[in-house]
Coordinates of C-alpha atoms and ligand atoms in Angstrom, one line a residue:
X400 CA -33.2 -44.4 -68.5
X401 CA -34.1 -40.7 -69.5
X402 CA -34.0 -40.9 -65.3
X403 CA -30.3 -42.9 -65.8
X404 CA -29.2 -40.2 -67.8
X405 CA -30.1 -37.3 -65.6
X406 CA -28.8 -39.3 -62.2
X407 CA -25.5 -39.4 -63.5
X408 CA -25.8 -36.4 -64.9
X409 CA -26.9 -35.2 -61.2
X410 CA -24.3 -37.3 -59.6
X411 CA -20.9 -35.8 -61.7
X412 CA -21.8 -32.2 -60.8
X413 CA -19.2 -30.9 -58.5
X414 CA -20.9 -30.9 -55.1
X415 CA -18.2 -29.0 -52.8
X416 CA -18.1 -24.9 -52.2
X417 CA -14.5 -24.7 -53.0
X418 CA -14.2 -22.9 -49.9
X419 CA -14.1 -26.1 -48.4
X420 CA -11.4 -27.1 -51.4
X421 CA -8.1 -29.3 -49.1
X422 CA -9.3 -29.4 -45.2
X423 CA -10.9 -32.1 -45.6
X424 CA -8.4 -33.7 -43.2
X425 CA -8.9 -33.4 -38.9
X426 CA -6.4 -34.6 -36.8
X427 CA -8.8 -35.0 -33.8
X428 CA -11.5 -37.2 -36.0
X429 CA -8.6 -39.3 -37.6
X430 CA -6.0 -39.8 -34.3
X431 CA -10.0 -39.8 -31.7
X432 CA -10.9 -42.2 -34.3
X433 CA -7.4 -43.8 -33.8
X434 CA -7.2 -43.9 -30.3
X435 CA -10.6 -45.4 -30.3
X436 CA -9.9 -48.1 -32.1
X437 CA -7.0 -49.2 -30.7
X438 CA -8.3 -48.8 -27.2
X439 CA -5.5 -46.6 -26.7
X440 CA -4.5 -44.8 -23.1
X441 CA -6.0 -41.4 -24.9
X442 CA -3.6 -38.5 -23.6
X443 CA -4.0 -37.0 -27.0
X444 CA -7.1 -35.2 -27.1
X445 CA -8.1 -32.2 -24.2
X446 CA -10.5 -33.6 -22.0
X447 CA -10.4 -34.9 -18.3
X448 CA -10.5 -37.3 -17.4
X449 CA -12.4 -37.0 -14.5
X450 CA -15.6 -34.8 -13.3
X451 CA -16.8 -31.5 -13.4
X452 CA -16.5 -29.7 -10.1
X453 CA -19.8 -30.6 -8.1
X454 CA -21.2 -27.2 -7.7
X455 CA -21.9 -27.0 -11.6
X456 CA -23.0 -30.6 -11.7
X457 CA -25.9 -29.5 -9.6
X458 CA -26.2 -26.9 -11.2
X459 CA -27.2 -28.1 -14.3
X460 CA -29.4 -31.0 -12.8
X461 CA -31.5 -28.1 -10.9
X462 CA -31.7 -26.3 -14.1
X463 CA -32.5 -29.8 -15.7
X464 CA -35.7 -30.0 -13.4
X465 CA -36.5 -26.5 -13.0
X466 CA -39.4 -26.7 -14.6
X467 CA -39.8 -25.8 -18.7
X468 CA -37.9 -22.8 -19.1
X469 CA -34.5 -24.3 -19.3
X470 CA -35.7 -26.3 -22.4
X471 CA -37.0 -23.7 -24.5
X472 CA -35.3 -21.7 -27.5
X473 CA -33.0 -19.0 -24.9
X474 CA -32.1 -15.6 -25.4
X475 CA -29.7 -15.8 -29.5
X476 CA -26.8 -13.6 -27.4
X477 CA -26.2 -15.5 -24.7
X478 CA -28.9 -15.8 -22.2
X479 CA -29.7 -14.0 -19.6
X480 CA -28.1 -15.1 -16.4
X481 CA -24.9 -16.3 -18.0
X482 CA -24.4 -13.2 -20.0
X483 CA -24.8 -11.4 -16.7
X484 CA -22.6 -12.8 -14.4
X485 CA -19.7 -13.3 -17.2
X486 CA -19.7 -9.3 -17.9
X487 CA -19.7 -8.9 -14.0
X488 CA -17.1 -11.3 -13.7
X489 CA -14.7 -10.0 -16.5
X490 CA -15.5 -6.0 -15.9
X491 CA -13.7 -6.7 -12.8
X492 CA -10.4 -8.9 -15.0
X493 CA -10.3 -6.5 -17.8
X494 CA -11.0 -3.4 -15.4
X495 CA -13.4 -1.4 -17.7
X496 CA -17.2 -1.9 -17.8
X497 CA -18.3 -4.8 -19.6
X498 CA -22.3 -4.9 -20.5
X499 CA -24.0 -8.7 -21.1
X500 CA -26.4 -7.2 -23.8
X501 CA -23.5 -5.9 -26.5
X502 CA -20.0 -6.6 -25.8
X503 CA -20.5 -10.6 -24.8
X504 CA -22.2 -13.8 -27.9
X505 CA -22.4 -16.5 -26.3
X506 CA -21.6 -19.5 -28.8
X507 CA -21.6 -23.5 -29.2
X508 CA -17.6 -24.0 -27.5
X509 CA -15.1 -22.0 -28.1
X510 CA -14.6 -22.9 -31.8
X511 CA -17.8 -21.5 -33.3
X512 CA -16.5 -18.6 -31.4
X513 CA -13.7 -18.6 -33.2
X514 CA -15.3 -19.4 -36.5
X515 CA -17.7 -16.4 -35.9
X516 CA -15.2 -14.1 -35.6
X517 CA -13.3 -14.9 -39.2
X518 CA -17.0 -15.2 -41.0
X519 CA -17.7 -11.7 -39.5
X520 CA -15.0 -9.9 -39.6
X521 CA -12.6 -11.5 -42.6
X522 CA -13.3 -10.6 -46.1
X523 CA -11.6 -12.3 -49.3
X524 CA -8.2 -10.2 -50.0
X525 CA -8.3 -9.4 -46.3
X526 CA -4.7 -11.4 -44.1
X527 CA -4.4 -12.5 -40.8
X528 CA -1.5 -13.3 -38.9
X529 CA -1.3 -16.5 -37.2
X530 CA 1.6 -17.0 -33.7
X531 CA 2.6 -20.5 -35.7
X532 CA 2.6 -23.5 -33.5
X533 CA -1.6 -22.3 -34.1
X534 CA -4.7 -24.0 -33.0
X535 CA -5.2 -26.7 -35.9
X536 CA -9.2 -25.0 -36.9
X537 CA -7.5 -20.6 -37.3
X538 CA -5.6 -21.7 -41.3
X539 CA -8.7 -23.5 -42.4
X540 CA -11.3 -20.7 -40.5
X541 CA -9.7 -17.8 -42.2
X542 CA -9.9 -19.3 -45.8
X543 CA -13.5 -20.2 -45.2
X544 CA -13.4 -16.4 -44.5
X545 CA -11.9 -15.9 -48.0
X546 CA -8.8 -14.4 -46.1
X547 CA -5.4 -15.6 -46.1
X548 CA -3.0 -15.8 -43.3
X549 CA 0.6 -14.4 -42.8
X550 CA 2.5 -16.8 -40.4
X551 CA 4.7 -16.3 -38.0
X552 CA 7.0 -18.7 -36.3
X553 CA 7.6 -18.9 -32.1
X554 CA 11.4 -20.0 -32.4
X555 CA 13.1 -21.0 -29.7
X556 CA 15.6 -18.7 -28.3
X557 CA 19.8 -19.1 -28.1
X558 CA 21.2 -20.8 -25.5
X559 CA 18.7 -22.5 -23.8
X560 CA 20.2 -24.8 -21.4
X561 CA 19.4 -29.2 -21.8
X562 CA 15.9 -28.7 -19.7
X563 CA 13.6 -26.8 -21.7
X564 CA 10.4 -24.1 -21.3
X565 CA 7.9 -22.8 -23.0
X566 CA 9.1 -19.6 -22.1
X567 CA 12.3 -20.1 -24.7
X568 CA 10.7 -19.9 -27.1
X569 CA 9.6 -17.0 -27.7
X570 CA 8.8 -13.8 -30.9
X571 CA 11.6 -12.4 -32.4
X572 CA 10.2 -8.0 -32.9
X573 CA 10.9 -7.2 -36.5
X574 CA 10.5 -10.6 -37.7
X575 CA 6.3 -9.5 -35.5
X576 CA 6.4 -5.4 -37.1
X577 CA 7.1 -7.5 -40.5
X578 CA 4.2 -9.0 -41.1
X579 CA 1.6 -6.1 -41.0
X580 CA 0.9 -5.0 -44.2
X581 CA -1.8 -2.4 -45.8
X582 CA -3.4 -5.7 -46.4
X583 CA -3.1 -7.0 -42.5
X584 CA -6.7 -6.9 -40.5
X585 CA -6.0 -9.0 -37.8
X586 CA -3.7 -11.2 -36.0
X587 CA -4.7 -14.0 -33.7
X588 CA -2.3 -15.5 -30.4
X589 CA -2.8 -17.9 -28.4
X590 CA -2.1 -17.8 -24.3
X591 CA -1.8 -19.9 -22.4
X592 CA -1.0 -21.9 -25.7
X593 CA -2.4 -25.0 -28.0
X594 CA 0.2 -27.0 -28.1
X595 CA 3.2 -25.3 -26.3
X596 CA 1.7 -24.0 -23.2
X597 CA 3.2 -20.8 -23.8
X598 CA 1.4 -18.2 -21.8
X599 CA 2.6 -15.1 -23.0
X600 CA 4.3 -11.8 -21.2
X601 CA 3.1 -8.3 -20.8
X602 CA 6.2 -7.7 -23.0
X603 CA 5.2 -9.6 -25.5
X604 CA 1.9 -8.2 -25.9
X605 CA 2.2 -4.8 -25.3
X606 CA 5.0 -5.5 -28.5
X607 CA 1.3 -7.1 -30.5
X608 CA -0.3 -4.2 -29.1
X609 CA 1.5 -1.5 -29.5
X610 CA 1.8 -3.1 -33.6
X611 CA -1.8 -3.7 -33.6
X612 CA -3.2 0.3 -32.9
X613 CA -0.2 1.3 -35.5
X614 CA -2.1 -0.2 -37.9
X615 CA -5.4 -0.5 -37.4
X616 CA -5.4 -4.0 -37.4
X617 CA -8.3 -6.1 -35.2
X618 CA -6.5 -9.0 -31.8
X619 CA -8.0 -12.2 -31.1
X620 CA -7.2 -13.4 -28.6
X621 CA -7.6 -17.3 -27.3
X622 CA -7.9 -17.4 -23.8
X623 CA -9.9 -20.5 -23.5
X624 CA -7.0 -22.3 -21.1
X625 CA -6.2 -18.8 -18.9
X626 CA -7.3 -20.2 -15.8
X627 CA -4.2 -23.0 -16.1
X628 CA -1.1 -21.5 -15.0
X629 CA 1.3 -22.8 -13.6
X630 CA 4.6 -22.3 -11.3
X631 CA 3.8 -18.4 -10.6
X632 CA 3.0 -17.5 -14.3
X633 CA 0.6 -14.9 -14.9
X634 CA -1.9 -14.5 -17.7
X635 CA -2.8 -11.3 -18.9
X636 CA -6.1 -10.0 -21.0
X637 CA -4.3 -8.3 -23.8
X638 CA -8.0 -6.2 -23.9
X639 CA -6.8 -4.9 -20.5
X640 CA -4.1 -3.7 -22.4
X641 CA -4.3 1.2 -23.3
X642 CA -6.0 1.2 -26.2
X643 CA -6.7 -3.1 -26.9
X644 CA -10.1 -3.8 -25.0
X645 CA -11.6 -1.5 -28.8
X646 CA -9.4 -3.3 -31.1
X647 CA -10.1 -7.2 -29.5
X648 CA -12.1 -10.3 -29.6
X649 CA -10.9 -13.1 -26.6
X650 CA -12.8 -16.3 -27.2
X651 CA -13.1 -18.4 -24.0
X652 CA -14.3 -21.9 -22.7
X653 CA -16.4 -23.3 -20.5
X654 CA -14.9 -26.3 -21.3
X655 CA -12.5 -25.7 -20.8
X656 CA -12.8 -23.2 -17.8
X657 CA -15.0 -26.2 -15.5
X658 CA -13.6 -29.0 -17.0
X659 CA -16.9 -29.6 -19.0
X660 CA -15.6 -29.9 -22.8
X661 CA -18.2 -31.6 -23.7
X662 CA -21.1 -29.2 -22.8
X663 CA -19.8 -27.2 -25.2
X664 CA -20.1 -23.4 -24.4
X665 CA -18.0 -20.7 -25.2
X666 CA -18.2 -16.3 -25.5
X667 CA -16.8 -14.3 -27.4
X668 CA -16.2 -10.9 -25.3
X669 CA -15.5 -7.4 -27.0
X670 CA -16.5 -4.2 -27.9
X671 CA -20.4 -3.7 -29.6
X672 CA -19.3 -2.2 -32.3
X673 CA -17.3 -5.6 -33.8
X674 CA -19.6 -7.3 -31.3
X675 CA -22.4 -7.1 -33.0
X676 CA -21.2 -8.2 -36.7
X677 CA -20.0 -11.4 -34.8
X678 CA -24.4 -12.1 -33.7
X679 CA -25.3 -11.2 -37.2
X680 CA -23.2 -14.6 -38.5
X681 CA -24.4 -16.0 -35.2
X682 CA -28.0 -15.3 -35.8
X683 CA -27.8 -16.5 -39.0
X684 CA -25.9 -20.0 -38.2
X685 CA -26.5 -22.0 -35.0
X686 CA -29.3 -19.2 -33.5
X687 CA -28.6 -20.2 -29.9
X688 CA -26.6 -22.6 -27.8
X689 CA -28.5 -25.2 -25.2
X690 CA -30.4 -23.0 -22.6
X691 CA -29.8 -26.1 -18.9
X692 CA -25.7 -25.9 -20.4
X693 CA -25.9 -22.0 -20.4
X694 CA -27.6 -22.1 -17.2
X695 CA -25.5 -24.2 -15.1
X696 CA -21.9 -22.5 -16.5
X697 CA -24.0 -18.6 -15.1
X698 CA -24.0 -21.0 -11.3
X699 CA -21.0 -21.4 -11.7
X700 CA -18.9 -18.8 -13.0
X701 CA -22.0 -16.4 -10.0
X702 CA -20.2 -18.9 -7.6
X703 CA -16.8 -18.7 -8.8
X704 CA -17.6 -14.4 -8.7
X705 CA -18.1 -15.2 -4.3
X706 CA -15.7 -17.1 -4.1
X707 CA -12.4 -15.1 -6.5
X708 CA -8.8 -15.0 -5.0
X709 CA -9.6 -17.6 -2.3
X710 CA -8.3 -21.4 -1.9
X711 CA -12.6 -22.4 -2.0
X712 CA -12.7 -20.9 -5.9
X713 CA -11.4 -23.7 -8.6
X714 CA -10.2 -21.9 -10.9
X715 CA -6.9 -21.3 -8.0
X716 CA -7.9 -25.3 -7.2
X717 CA -7.5 -26.9 -10.7
X718 CA -3.9 -25.1 -11.9
X719 CA -3.3 -26.2 -8.3
X720 CA -4.0 -30.5 -9.2
X721 CA -2.7 -30.2 -12.9
X722 CA 0.5 -28.2 -12.2
X723 CA 1.2 -32.0 -10.1
X724 CA 0.2 -33.8 -13.0
X725 CA 2.3 -31.8 -15.4
X726 CA 5.1 -32.4 -13.1
X727 CA 4.5 -36.3 -13.1
X728 CA 4.4 -36.3 -16.6
X729 CA 7.3 -35.0 -17.3
X730 CA 9.2 -36.7 -14.7
X731 CA 7.2 -39.8 -17.0
X732 CA 8.4 -38.6 -20.7
X733 CA 12.4 -38.5 -19.2
X734 CA 12.7 -41.9 -17.6
X735 CA 11.6 -43.7 -21.2
X736 CA 13.3 -40.9 -22.9
X737 CA 12.1 -38.4 -24.2
X738 CA 12.5 -35.0 -24.1
X739 CA 9.6 -33.1 -22.4
X740 CA 9.6 -28.7 -23.0
X741 CA 7.6 -27.4 -19.3
X742 CA 4.1 -25.7 -20.3
X743 CA 3.6 -22.1 -18.6
X744 CA -0.2 -22.8 -18.7
X745 CA -2.3 -25.2 -20.7
X746 CA -3.5 -29.1 -20.1
X747 CA -0.5 -30.2 -23.1
X748 CA 3.3 -31.0 -23.3
X749 CA 5.1 -31.1 -25.9
X750 CA 7.8 -33.8 -26.0
X751 CA 10.5 -34.7 -27.7
X752 CA 11.0 -38.1 -29.2
X753 CA 14.8 -37.5 -31.5
X754 CA 16.4 -39.8 -29.3
X755 CA 14.6 -42.5 -29.4
X756 CA 15.5 -43.8 -33.5
X757 CA 12.1 -45.8 -33.2
X758 CA 12.6 -47.9 -36.9
X759 CA 9.2 -47.5 -38.3
X760 CA 8.2 -49.7 -40.3
X761 CA 4.6 -49.8 -41.7
X762 CA 4.5 -48.5 -45.0
X763 CA 0.6 -47.5 -45.0
X764 CA 2.1 -44.4 -43.5
X765 CA 5.4 -43.6 -45.3
X766 CA 4.5 -40.6 -46.0
X767 CA 3.6 -38.6 -43.6
X768 CA 5.5 -36.7 -41.1
X769 CA 8.1 -38.6 -39.0
X770 CA 5.5 -37.9 -35.8
X771 CA 2.6 -38.5 -37.5
X772 CA 4.0 -42.3 -38.1
X773 CA 5.6 -41.6 -34.4
X774 CA 2.2 -41.5 -32.8
X775 CA -0.1 -43.9 -35.5
X776 CA 3.1 -46.8 -34.6
X777 CA 2.8 -45.6 -31.0
X778 CA -1.3 -46.0 -31.0
X779 CA -1.2 -50.0 -33.2
X780 CA 2.0 -51.7 -31.1
X781 CA 2.5 -49.2 -27.8
X782 CA -2.0 -48.3 -26.9
X783 CA -0.4 -45.1 -26.0
X784 CA -3.0 -42.2 -27.7
X785 CA -0.5 -38.7 -28.3
X786 CA -1.4 -36.2 -31.4
X787 CA 1.5 -34.7 -34.1
X788 CA 2.9 -31.9 -33.2
X789 CA 4.0 -30.6 -36.5
X790 CA -0.2 -30.9 -36.9
X791 CA 0.2 -27.5 -35.0
X792 CA 2.1 -26.4 -37.7
X793 CA 1.0 -24.5 -41.9
X794 CA 1.5 -26.6 -44.3
X795 CA 4.3 -24.5 -45.4
X796 CA 6.2 -25.1 -41.8
X797 CA 4.7 -28.9 -41.2
X798 CA 8.1 -30.9 -42.2
X799 CA 10.3 -29.2 -39.4
X800 CA 8.9 -30.0 -36.6
X801 CA 8.5 -33.5 -36.7
X802 CA 10.5 -34.4 -33.9
X803 CA 7.9 -33.2 -30.9
X804 CA 4.3 -35.3 -29.6
X805 CA 2.6 -33.7 -27.3
X806 CA -0.3 -34.8 -23.8
X807 CA -2.3 -34.0 -22.7
X808 CA -2.2 -34.4 -18.3
X809 CA -5.6 -33.0 -17.8
X810 CA -6.6 -36.6 -16.5
X811 CA -6.3 -38.0 -13.3
X812 CA -6.1 -41.7 -14.2
X813 CA -4.9 -42.2 -17.8
X814 CA -0.9 -41.8 -17.8
X815 CA -0.1 -42.6 -13.5
X816 CA -2.2 -46.7 -15.3
X817 CA 0.1 -46.3 -18.6
X818 CA 3.9 -45.0 -17.1
Ligands
IK2_2104 N1 -9.0 -22.6 -28.8 C1 -7.9 -23.9 -28.5 C2 -6.6 -23.0 -27.8 C3 -7.7 -25.6 -27.7 O1 -7.4 -25.9 -27.9 C4 -10.3 -25.4 -28.3 C5 -10.2 -26.7 -27.5 N2 -8.6 -27.8 -28.3 O2 -9.0 -29.4 -27.2 C6 -8.9 -29.6 -28.3 C7 -7.0 -30.4 -28.6 O3 -6.7 -29.3 -28.6 O4 -6.8 -31.7 -27.5 C8 -10.8 -24.5 -28.3 C9 -10.4 -23.5 -29.0 C10 -11.8 -25.0 -29.1 O5 -12.6 -25.1 -27.9 P1 -14.7 -25.8 -27.4 O6 -13.9 -27.0 -27.1 O7 -14.5 -24.5 -25.9 O8 -15.0 -25.9 -28.7

């Protein structure tokens, strides 16, 4: 009797911490499961349906067969071979000497690099500016760190033609400036952007950089799709602009870089005086990530360093390959009455579904945004999985963006077989 009362007492106690309240739903968990349950063709989640290049697969096998050390712990903040080549590679891109031991933290995918960044830099009462639409984890991560978010919209330019491009979505300089206040600790940008495919142009980056410098704000720049730009669009690292290296944390992903999303190797890169705080979070949470995968990524980057700028480079081959798929997907979508927005970069294409006027009768979804209901209908009735675009907006703005769904075009077989 006493035992059962104690048990009841324990069970009625509030178990969860306040910091996770309201963030229990996750778009990837929900829609990946639904796609699997209905055996749908999955154009939803951003992963390739093809293998990574041979050179990196071979490097992984070699690491696995290379003796005990590749199976054991390595340096906490990044396997030495990997941080050395990342530093060498990106020094050339950023135009400054990057210190492999001070300026880089290797993480469990870009996700964990983002998590370490917010945990390490954001405090109770700090405000973080996030540009909408945004990769969905930014807002919960800021909240979990105790901060608040201040949202800034990318807006559709006036006078756009009938065929939209992600370049038609722009920041208003006045609105951007108005978001900076004494409480602002950081701004998060994502270029090329997920889900829109927008690639920030030099002038836009300068505008953001000037405000960061003026207000002494950190820039968190998520560049996981940095090699994937199309039609001659150039990706520029904001950390390479004058005065920005000192205040920028750049996030990268080997998963996206080498089409190996399941390896979960990512990194944060920036000045040692900021990175040391991310390392504190990392050493007290994850400690380090898989040694063999890091070794393979190191070999991949060394190879890319050697062939950089040539046709043999995977960083040139992959966007070329995806460019064709992007055009093919746009044609497929137009052929069924959707209005695609041509992305300048990244893995994804969003499309306007309002032309279709589908009658969504399923009562179980009636309280959800239209795009969520539409995607559920598409999965269940048509066997095609995509992602509702309002998932990339804050709860405050979700309702305004219910007419788009997102397709991933990094697929060899999948969409060709569907459309
Ligand atoms: N940052 C951005 C902008 C991402 O898109 C991702 C991965 N997204 O993939 C899910 C999807 O949108 O379908 C990440 C960070 C995380 O990258 P990683 O896989 O390296 O942790």
